[in-house]
PDB file of C-alpha atoms in Angstrom:
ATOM      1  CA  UNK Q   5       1.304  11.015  28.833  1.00 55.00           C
ATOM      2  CA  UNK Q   6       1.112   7.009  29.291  1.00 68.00           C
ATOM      3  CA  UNK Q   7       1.590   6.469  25.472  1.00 77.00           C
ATOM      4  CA  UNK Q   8       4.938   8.366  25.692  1.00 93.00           C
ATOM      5  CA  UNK Q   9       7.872   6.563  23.622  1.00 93.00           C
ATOM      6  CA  UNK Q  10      10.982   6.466  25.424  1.00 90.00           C
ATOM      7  CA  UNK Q  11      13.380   7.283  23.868  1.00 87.00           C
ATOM      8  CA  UNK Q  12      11.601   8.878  20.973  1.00 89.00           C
ATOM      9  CA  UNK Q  13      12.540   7.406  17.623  1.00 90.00           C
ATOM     10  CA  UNK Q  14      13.487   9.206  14.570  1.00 90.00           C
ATOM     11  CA  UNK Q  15      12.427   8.195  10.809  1.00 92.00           C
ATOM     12  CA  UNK Q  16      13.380   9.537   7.734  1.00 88.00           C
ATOM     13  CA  UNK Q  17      11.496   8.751   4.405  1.00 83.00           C
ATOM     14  CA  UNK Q  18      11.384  10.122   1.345  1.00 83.00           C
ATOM     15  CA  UNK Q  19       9.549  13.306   2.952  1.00 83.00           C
ATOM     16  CA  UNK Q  20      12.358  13.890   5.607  1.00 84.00           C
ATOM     17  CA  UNK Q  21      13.252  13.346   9.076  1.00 86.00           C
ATOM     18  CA  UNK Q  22      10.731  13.020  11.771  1.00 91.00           C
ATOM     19  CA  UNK Q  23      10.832  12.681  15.635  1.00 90.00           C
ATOM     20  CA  UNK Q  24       8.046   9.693  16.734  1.00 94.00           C
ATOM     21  CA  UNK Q  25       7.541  10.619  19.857  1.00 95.00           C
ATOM     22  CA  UNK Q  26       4.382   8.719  21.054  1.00 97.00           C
ATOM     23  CA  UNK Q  27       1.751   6.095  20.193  1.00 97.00           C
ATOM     24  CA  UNK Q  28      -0.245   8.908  18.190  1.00 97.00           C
ATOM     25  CA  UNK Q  29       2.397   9.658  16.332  1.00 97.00           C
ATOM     26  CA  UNK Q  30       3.759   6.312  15.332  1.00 97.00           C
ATOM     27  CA  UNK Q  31      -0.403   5.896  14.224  1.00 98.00           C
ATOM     28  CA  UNK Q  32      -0.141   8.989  12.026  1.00 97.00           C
ATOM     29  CA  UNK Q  33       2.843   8.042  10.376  1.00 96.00           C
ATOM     30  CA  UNK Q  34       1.616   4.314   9.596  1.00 98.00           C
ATOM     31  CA  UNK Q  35      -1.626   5.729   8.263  1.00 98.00           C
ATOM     32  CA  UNK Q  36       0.349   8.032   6.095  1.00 95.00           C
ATOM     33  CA  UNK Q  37       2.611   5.217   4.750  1.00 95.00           C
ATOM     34  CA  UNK Q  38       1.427   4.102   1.022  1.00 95.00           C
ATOM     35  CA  UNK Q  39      -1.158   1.704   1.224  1.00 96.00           C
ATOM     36  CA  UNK Q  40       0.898  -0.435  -1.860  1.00 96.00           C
ATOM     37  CA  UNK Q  41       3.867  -0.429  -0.133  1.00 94.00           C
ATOM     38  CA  UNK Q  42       1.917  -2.108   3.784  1.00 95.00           C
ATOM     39  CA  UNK Q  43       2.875  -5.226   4.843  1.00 96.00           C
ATOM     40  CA  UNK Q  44       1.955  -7.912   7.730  1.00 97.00           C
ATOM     41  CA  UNK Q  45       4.705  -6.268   9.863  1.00 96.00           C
ATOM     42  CA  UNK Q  46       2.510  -2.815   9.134  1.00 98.00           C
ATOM     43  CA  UNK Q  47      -0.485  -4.175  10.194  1.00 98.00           C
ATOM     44  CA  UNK Q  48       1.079  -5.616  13.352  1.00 98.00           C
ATOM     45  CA  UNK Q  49       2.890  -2.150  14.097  1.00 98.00           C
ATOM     46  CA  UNK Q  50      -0.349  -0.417  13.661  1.00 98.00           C
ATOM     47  CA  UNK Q  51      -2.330  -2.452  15.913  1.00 98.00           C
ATOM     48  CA  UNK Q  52       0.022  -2.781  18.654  1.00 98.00           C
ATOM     49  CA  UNK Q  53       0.350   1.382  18.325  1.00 98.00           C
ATOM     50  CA  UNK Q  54      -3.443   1.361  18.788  1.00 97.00           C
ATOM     51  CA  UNK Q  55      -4.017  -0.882  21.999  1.00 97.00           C
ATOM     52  CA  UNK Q  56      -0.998   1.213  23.452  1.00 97.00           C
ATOM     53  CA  UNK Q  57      -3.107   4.068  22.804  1.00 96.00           C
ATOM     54  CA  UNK Q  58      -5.932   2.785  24.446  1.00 95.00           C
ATOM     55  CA  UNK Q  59      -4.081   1.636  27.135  1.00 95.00           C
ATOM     56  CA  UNK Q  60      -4.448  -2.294  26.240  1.00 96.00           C
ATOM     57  CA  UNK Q  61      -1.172  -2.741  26.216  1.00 96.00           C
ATOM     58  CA  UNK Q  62       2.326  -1.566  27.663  1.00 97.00           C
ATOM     59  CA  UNK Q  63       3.769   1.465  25.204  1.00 97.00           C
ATOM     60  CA  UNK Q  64       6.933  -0.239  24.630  1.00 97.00           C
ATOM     61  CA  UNK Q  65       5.829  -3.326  22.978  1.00 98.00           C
ATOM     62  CA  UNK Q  66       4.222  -0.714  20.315  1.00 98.00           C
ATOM     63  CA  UNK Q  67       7.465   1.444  20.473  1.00 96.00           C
ATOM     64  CA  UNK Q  68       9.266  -2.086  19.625  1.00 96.00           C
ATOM     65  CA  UNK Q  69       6.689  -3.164  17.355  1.00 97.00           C
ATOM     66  CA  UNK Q  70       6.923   0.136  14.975  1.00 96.00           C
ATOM     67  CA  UNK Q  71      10.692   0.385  15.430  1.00 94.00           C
ATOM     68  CA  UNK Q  72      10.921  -3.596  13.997  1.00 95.00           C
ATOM     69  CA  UNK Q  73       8.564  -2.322  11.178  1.00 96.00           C
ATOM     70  CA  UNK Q  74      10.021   1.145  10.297  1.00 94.00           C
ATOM     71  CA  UNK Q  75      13.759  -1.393  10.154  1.00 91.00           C
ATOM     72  CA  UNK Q  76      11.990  -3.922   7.995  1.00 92.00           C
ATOM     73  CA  UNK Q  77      10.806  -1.035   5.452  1.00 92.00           C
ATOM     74  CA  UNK Q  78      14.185   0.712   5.580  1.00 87.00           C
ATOM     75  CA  UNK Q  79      13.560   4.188   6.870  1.00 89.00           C
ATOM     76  CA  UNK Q  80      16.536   5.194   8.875  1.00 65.00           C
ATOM     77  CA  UNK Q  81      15.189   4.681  12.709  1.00 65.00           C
ATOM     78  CA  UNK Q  82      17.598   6.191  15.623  1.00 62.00           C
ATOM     79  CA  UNK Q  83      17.641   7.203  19.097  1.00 50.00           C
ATOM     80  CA  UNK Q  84      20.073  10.093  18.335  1.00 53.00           C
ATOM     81  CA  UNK Q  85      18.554  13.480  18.806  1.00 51.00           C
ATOM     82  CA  UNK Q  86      21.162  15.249  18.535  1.00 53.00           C
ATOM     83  CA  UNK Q  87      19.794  16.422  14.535  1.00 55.00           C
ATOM     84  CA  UNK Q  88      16.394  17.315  16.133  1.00 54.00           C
ATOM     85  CA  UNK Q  89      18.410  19.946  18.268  1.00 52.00           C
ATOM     86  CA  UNK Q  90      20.297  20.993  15.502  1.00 59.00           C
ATOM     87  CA  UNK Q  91      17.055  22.139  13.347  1.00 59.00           C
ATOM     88  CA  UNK Q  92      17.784  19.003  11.042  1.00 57.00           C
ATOM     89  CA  UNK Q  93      14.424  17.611  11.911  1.00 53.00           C
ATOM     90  CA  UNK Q  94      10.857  18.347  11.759  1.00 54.00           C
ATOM     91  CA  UNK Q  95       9.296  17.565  14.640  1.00 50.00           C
ATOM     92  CA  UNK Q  96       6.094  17.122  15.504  1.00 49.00           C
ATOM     93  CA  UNK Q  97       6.015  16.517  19.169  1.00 50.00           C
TER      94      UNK Q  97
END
């Protein structure tokens, strides 16, 4: 898949831990996030998530783009998978 994030990122929120593995994914989870609690940096993520998705542009300035975003809002963002092997993790990959 073109939209493929690599490596995957993990987030945890308030709901859990969850493996981001593509430009779908990092969509879902912005759509998801509380509309009260979006932000320019939210907006950008989202949009650079959705021309990666339609193949407008490269997959790792979205990956970059919702990785500076998920940092700004403080949800814990790593390339360690290790927890996703261990069962620690929902993943929905």
């Amino acid at each position: 898949m073109a939209d493929r994030f690599d490596p995957p990122l993990l987030v945890d929120d308030e709901f859990g831990a969850r493996e981001i593995c593509c430009a779908m994914d990092a969509i879902e989870f912005l759509e998801e996030w509380p509309q009260q609690r979006r932000c320019k940096l939210h907006r950008a993520a989202s949009e650079a998530c959705c021309a990666a998705y339609d193949g407008r542009t490269p997959v790792e300035d979205a990956r970059a783009a919702f990785e500076s975003w998920a940092r700004m809002a403080h949800i814990a963002v790593t390339q360690q998978l290790e927890a996703v092997r261990k069962g620690e993790i929902f993943e929905i990959c």
